[in-house]
mmCIF file of C-alpha atoms in Angstrom:
data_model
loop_
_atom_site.group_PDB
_atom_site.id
_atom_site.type_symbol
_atom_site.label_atom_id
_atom_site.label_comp_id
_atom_site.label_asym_id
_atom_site.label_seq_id
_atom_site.Cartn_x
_atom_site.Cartn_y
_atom_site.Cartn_z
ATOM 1 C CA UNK C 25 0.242 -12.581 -15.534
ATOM 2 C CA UNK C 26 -2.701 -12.418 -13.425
ATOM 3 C CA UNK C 27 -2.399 -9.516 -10.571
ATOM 4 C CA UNK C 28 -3.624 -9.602 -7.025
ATOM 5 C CA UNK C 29 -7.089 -11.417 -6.789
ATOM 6 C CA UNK C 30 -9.890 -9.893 -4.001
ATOM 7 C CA UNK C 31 -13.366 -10.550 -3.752
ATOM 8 C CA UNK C 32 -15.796 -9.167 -3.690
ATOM 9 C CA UNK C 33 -15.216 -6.217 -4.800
ATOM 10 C CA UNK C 34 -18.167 -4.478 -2.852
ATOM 11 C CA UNK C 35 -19.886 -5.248 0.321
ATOM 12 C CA UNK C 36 -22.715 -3.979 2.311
ATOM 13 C CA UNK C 37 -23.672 -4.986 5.505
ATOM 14 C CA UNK C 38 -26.052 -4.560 8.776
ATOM 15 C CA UNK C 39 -23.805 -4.311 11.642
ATOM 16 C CA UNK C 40 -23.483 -7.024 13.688
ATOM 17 C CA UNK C 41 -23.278 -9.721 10.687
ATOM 18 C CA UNK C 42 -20.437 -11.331 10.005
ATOM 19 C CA UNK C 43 -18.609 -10.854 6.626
ATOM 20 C CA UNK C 44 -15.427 -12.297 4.934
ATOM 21 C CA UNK C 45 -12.758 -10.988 2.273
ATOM 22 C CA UNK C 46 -11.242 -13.440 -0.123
ATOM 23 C CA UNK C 47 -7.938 -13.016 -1.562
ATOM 24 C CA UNK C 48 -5.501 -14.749 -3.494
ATOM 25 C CA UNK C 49 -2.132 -13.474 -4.218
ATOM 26 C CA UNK C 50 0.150 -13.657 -7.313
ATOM 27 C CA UNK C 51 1.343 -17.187 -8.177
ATOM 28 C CA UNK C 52 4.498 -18.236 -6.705
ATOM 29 C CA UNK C 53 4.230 -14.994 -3.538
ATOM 30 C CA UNK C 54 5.008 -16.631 -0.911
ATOM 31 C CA UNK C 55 4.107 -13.449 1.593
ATOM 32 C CA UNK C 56 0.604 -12.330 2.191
ATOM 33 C CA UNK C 57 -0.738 -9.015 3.689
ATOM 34 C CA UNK C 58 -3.715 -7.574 4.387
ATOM 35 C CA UNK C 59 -4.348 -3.736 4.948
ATOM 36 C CA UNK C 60 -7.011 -1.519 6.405
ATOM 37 C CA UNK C 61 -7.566 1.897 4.892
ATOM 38 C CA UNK C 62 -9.793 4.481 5.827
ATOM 39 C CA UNK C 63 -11.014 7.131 4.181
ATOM 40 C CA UNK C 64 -8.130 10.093 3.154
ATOM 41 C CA UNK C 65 -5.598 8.028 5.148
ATOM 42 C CA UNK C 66 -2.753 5.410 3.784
ATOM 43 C CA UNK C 67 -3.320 1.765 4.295
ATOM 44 C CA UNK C 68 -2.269 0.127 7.868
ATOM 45 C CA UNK C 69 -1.334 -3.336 7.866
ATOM 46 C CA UNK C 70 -3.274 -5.697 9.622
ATOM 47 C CA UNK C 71 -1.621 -8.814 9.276
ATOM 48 C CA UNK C 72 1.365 -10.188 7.342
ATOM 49 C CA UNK C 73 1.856 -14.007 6.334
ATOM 50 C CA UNK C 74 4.729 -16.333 5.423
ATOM 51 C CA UNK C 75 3.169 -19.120 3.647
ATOM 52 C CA UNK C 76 0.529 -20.237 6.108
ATOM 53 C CA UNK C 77 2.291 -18.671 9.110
ATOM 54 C CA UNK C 78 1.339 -15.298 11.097
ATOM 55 C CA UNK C 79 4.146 -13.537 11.418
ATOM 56 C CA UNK C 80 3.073 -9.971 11.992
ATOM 57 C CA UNK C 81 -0.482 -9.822 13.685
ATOM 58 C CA UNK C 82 0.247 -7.380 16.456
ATOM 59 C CA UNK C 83 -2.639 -5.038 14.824
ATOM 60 C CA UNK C 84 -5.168 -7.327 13.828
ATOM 61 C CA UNK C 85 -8.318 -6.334 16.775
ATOM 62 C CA UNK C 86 -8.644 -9.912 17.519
ATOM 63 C CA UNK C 87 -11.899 -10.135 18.886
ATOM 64 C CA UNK C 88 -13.814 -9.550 16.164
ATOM 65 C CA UNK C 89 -10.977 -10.509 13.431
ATOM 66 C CA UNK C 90 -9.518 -13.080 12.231
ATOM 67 C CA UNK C 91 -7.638 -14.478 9.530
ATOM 68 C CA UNK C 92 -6.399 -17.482 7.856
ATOM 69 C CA UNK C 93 -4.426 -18.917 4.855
ATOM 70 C CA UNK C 94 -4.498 -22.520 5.385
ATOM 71 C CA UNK C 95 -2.182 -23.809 2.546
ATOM 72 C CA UNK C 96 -0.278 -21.144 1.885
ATOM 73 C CA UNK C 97 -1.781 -19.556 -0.951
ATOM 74 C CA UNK C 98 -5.057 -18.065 -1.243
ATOM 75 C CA UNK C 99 -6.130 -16.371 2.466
ATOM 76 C CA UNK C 100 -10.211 -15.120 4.167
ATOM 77 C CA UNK C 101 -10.639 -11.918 6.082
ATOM 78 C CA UNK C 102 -13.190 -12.489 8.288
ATOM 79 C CA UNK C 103 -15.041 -10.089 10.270
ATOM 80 C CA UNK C 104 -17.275 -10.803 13.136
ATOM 81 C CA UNK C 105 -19.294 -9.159 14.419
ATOM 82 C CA UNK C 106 -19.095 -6.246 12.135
ATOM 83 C CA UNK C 107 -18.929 -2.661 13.697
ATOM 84 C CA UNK C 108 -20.008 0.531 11.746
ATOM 85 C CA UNK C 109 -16.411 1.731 12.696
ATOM 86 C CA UNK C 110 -15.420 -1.061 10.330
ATOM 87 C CA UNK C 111 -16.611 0.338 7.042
ATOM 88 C CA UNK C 112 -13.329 0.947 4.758
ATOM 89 C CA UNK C 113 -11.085 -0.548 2.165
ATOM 90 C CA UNK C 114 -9.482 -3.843 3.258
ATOM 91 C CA UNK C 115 -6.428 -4.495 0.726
ATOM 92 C CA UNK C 116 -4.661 -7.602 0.481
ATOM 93 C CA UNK C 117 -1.214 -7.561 -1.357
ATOM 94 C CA UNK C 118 1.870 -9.960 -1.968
ATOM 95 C CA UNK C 119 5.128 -10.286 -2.480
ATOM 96 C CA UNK C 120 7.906 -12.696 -2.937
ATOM 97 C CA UNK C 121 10.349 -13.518 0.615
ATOM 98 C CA UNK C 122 13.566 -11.474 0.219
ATOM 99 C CA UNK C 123 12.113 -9.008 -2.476
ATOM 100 C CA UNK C 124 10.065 -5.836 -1.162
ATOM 101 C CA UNK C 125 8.059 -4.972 -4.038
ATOM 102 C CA UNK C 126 4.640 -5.583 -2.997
ATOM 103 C CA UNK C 127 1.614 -5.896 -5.121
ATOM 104 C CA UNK C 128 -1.934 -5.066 -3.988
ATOM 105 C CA UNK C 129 -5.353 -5.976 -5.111
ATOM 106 C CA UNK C 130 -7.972 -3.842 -5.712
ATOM 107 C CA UNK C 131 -9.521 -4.135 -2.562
ATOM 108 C CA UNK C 132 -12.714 -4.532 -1.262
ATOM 109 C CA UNK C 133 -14.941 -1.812 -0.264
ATOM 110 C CA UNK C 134 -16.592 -2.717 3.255
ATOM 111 C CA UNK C 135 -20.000 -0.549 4.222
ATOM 112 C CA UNK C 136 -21.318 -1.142 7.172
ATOM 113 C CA UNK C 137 -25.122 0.154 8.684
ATOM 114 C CA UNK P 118 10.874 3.060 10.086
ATOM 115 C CA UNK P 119 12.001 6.731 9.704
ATOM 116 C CA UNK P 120 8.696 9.351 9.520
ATOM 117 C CA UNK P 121 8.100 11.090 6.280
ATOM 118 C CA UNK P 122 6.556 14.517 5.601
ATOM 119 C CA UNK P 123 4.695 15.103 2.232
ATOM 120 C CA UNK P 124 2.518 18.148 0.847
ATOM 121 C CA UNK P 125 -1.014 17.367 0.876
ATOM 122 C CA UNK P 126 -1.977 18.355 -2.376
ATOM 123 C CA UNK P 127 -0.218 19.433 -5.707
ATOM 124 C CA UNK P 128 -1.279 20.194 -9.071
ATOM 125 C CA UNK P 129 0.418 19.926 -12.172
ATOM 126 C CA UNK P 130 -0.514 20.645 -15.967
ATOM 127 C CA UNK P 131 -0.551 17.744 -18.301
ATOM 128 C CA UNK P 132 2.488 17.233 -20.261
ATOM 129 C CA UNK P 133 4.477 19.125 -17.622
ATOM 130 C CA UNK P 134 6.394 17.412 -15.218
ATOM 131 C CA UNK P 135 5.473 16.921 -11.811
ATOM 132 C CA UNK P 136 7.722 17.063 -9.163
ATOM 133 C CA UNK P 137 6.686 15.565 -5.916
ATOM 134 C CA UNK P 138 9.151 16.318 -2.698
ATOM 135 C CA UNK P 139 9.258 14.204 0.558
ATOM 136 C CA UNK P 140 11.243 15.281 3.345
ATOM 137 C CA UNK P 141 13.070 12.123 5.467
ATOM 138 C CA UNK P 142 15.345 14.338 7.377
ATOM 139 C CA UNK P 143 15.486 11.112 10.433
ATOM 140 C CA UNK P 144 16.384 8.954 7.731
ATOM 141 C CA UNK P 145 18.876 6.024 9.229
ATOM 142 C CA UNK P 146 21.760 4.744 6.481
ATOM 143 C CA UNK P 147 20.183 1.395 6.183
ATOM 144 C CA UNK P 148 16.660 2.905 4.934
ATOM 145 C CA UNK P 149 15.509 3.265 1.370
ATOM 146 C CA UNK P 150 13.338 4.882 -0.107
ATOM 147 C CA UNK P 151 10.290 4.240 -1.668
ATOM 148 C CA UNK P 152 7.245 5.009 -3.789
ATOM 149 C CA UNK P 153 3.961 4.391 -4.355
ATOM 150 C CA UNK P 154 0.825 5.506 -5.970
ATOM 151 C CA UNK P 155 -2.869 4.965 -5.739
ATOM 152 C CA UNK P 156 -4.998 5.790 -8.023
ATOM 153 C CA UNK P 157 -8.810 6.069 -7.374
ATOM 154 C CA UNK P 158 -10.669 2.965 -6.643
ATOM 155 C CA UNK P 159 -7.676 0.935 -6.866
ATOM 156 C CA UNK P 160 -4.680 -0.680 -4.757
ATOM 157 C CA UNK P 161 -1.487 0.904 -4.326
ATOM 158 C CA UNK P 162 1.286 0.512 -7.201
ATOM 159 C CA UNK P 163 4.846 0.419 -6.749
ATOM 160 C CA UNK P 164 6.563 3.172 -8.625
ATOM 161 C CA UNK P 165 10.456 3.145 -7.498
ATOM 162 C CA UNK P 166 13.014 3.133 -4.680
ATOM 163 C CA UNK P 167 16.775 4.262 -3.825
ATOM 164 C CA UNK P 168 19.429 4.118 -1.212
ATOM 165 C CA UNK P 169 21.656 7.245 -2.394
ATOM 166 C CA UNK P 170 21.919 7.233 -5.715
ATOM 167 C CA UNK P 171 18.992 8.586 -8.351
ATOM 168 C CA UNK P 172 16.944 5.969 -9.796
ATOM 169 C CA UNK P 173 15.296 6.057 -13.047
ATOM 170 C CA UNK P 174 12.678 3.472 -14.224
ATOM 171 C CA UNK P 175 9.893 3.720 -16.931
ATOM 172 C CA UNK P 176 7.575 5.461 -14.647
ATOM 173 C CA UNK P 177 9.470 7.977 -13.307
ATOM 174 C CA UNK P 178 12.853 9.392 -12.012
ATOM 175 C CA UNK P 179 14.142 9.919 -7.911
ATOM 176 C CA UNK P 180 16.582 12.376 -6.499
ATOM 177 C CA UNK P 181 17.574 11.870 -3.223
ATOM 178 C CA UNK P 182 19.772 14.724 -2.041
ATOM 179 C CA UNK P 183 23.076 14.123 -0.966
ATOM 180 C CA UNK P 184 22.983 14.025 2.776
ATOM 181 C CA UNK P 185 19.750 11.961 2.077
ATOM 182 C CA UNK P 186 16.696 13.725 4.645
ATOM 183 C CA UNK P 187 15.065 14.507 1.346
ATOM 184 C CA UNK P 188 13.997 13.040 -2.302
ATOM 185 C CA UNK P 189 11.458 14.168 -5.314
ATOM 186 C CA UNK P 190 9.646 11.994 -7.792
ATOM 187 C CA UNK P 191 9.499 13.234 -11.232
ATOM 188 C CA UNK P 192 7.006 12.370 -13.451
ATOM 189 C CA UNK P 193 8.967 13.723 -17.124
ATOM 190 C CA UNK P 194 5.440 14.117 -18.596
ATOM 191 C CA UNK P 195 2.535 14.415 -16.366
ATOM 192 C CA UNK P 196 -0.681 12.618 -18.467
ATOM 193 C CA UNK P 197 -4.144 12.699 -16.365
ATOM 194 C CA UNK P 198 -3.730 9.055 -15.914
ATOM 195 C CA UNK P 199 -1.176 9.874 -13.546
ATOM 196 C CA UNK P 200 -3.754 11.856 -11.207
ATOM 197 C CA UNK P 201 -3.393 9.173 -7.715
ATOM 198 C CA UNK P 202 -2.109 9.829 -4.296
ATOM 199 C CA UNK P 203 1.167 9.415 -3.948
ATOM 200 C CA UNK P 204 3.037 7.860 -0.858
ATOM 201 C CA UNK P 205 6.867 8.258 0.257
ATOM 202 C CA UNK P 206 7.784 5.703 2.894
ATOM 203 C CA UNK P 207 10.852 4.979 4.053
ATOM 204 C CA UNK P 208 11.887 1.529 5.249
ATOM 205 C CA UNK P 209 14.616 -0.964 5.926
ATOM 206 C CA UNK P 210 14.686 -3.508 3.473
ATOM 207 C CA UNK P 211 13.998 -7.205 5.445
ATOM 208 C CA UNK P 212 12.298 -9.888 3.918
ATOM 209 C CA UNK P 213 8.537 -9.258 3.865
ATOM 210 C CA UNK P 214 8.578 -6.076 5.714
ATOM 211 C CA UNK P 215 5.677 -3.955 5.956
ATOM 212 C CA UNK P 216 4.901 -0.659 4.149
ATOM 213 C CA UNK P 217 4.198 2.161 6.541
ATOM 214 C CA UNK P 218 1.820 4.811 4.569
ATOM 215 C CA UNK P 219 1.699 8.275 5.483
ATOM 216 C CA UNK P 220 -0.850 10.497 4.631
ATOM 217 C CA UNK P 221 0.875 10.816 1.151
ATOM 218 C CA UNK P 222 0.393 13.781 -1.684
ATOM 219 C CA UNK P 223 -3.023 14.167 -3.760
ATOM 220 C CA UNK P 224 -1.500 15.228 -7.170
ATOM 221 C CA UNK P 225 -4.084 16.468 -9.524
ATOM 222 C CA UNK P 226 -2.839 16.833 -13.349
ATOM 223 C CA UNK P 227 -5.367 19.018 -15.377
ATOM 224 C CA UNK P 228 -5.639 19.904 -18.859
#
């Protein structure tokens, strides 16, 4: 069974530019989360989703982020304009409604100059 | 969610095992607890979780002590594979609640 899906995997960028994280969670997860982790800390949500819904956004900075997962499955990270402060590890995991083990991604790796 | 406390670094010899504590002591009785690990470069990974009573699972065992405001992780047989940071977090279980990470504990295993 196919994990957590995130692309890409690496991304540099002048800040300023916009940039976007791609993610698609296990088949048949119906919750979607993305994280924010810095360097030598844990990862911080950002935003949690039930199917296409936004139920948990209260620390997503929303005037440079946003987010979307438009039919409930696969969900973009977007990012703009990008901030040097932004550079980190943006994690996306899954899990099903009413279970609690969640399953991350890889993550991407976000540099920003 | 109740705050955890973890060491910030342990080491451990390969083939020994590693113990990793976590203190919980504001634990509520409707909170788990859970672990996690993340190895370099990659997401976190779900290791285990309890209520009160130890849990044992392919990865690893959990005590949680009786009046519950603390737990270890065992690892029977430490390899270098199992070289990550690893997270306590305790949490009520709802339907898609969020992990809340700490700063976890940097175990290194070494030959």
């Amino acid at each position: 069974e196919a994990g957590v899906v995130q692309s890409p995997r690496y991304k540099i960028i002048e800040k300023k530019q916009p940039v976007a994280f791609w993610c698609n969670p296990i088949s048949g997860h119906n919750t979607l989360y993305w994280y924010l982790q810095n360097l030598g800390q844990g990862p911080e949500l950002l935003i949690r989703y039930e199917n296409e819904e936004a139920v948990d956004d209260s620390q997503l900075p929303k005037d440079r982020f946003s987010a979307e997962r438009l039919k409930g499955v696969d969900s973009t990270l977007k990012i703009q304009p990008a901030e040097l402060g932004d550079s980190a590890v943006y994690l996306c995991a899954s899990s099903f409604s009413g279970t609690n083990e969640q399953f991350f991604g890889p993550g991407t790796r976000l540099t920003v100059l | 969610d109740a705050k955890t406390t973890q060491p910030t670094s342990m080491d451990c010899a390969e083939g020994r095992a590693a113990n990793l504590p976590c203190n919980h002591s504001t634990i509520s009785g409707n909170e788990y607890v859970y672990w996690y690990r993340q190895i370099h470069s990659q997401g976190p990974q779900y290791i285990i979780h309890g209520l009160k009573n130890n849990e044992t699972n392919e990865m690893a065992s959990l005590i949680i002590t009786e009046d519950r405001k603390s737990s270890t992780l065992i690892l029977p047989h430490a390899t270098l594979r199992d070289t990550a940071v690893y997270y306590c977090i305790v949490r009520v279980i709802l339907a898609g609640n969020m992990l809340t990470f700490g700063g976890g504990t940097r175990l290194m295993v070494k030959p």
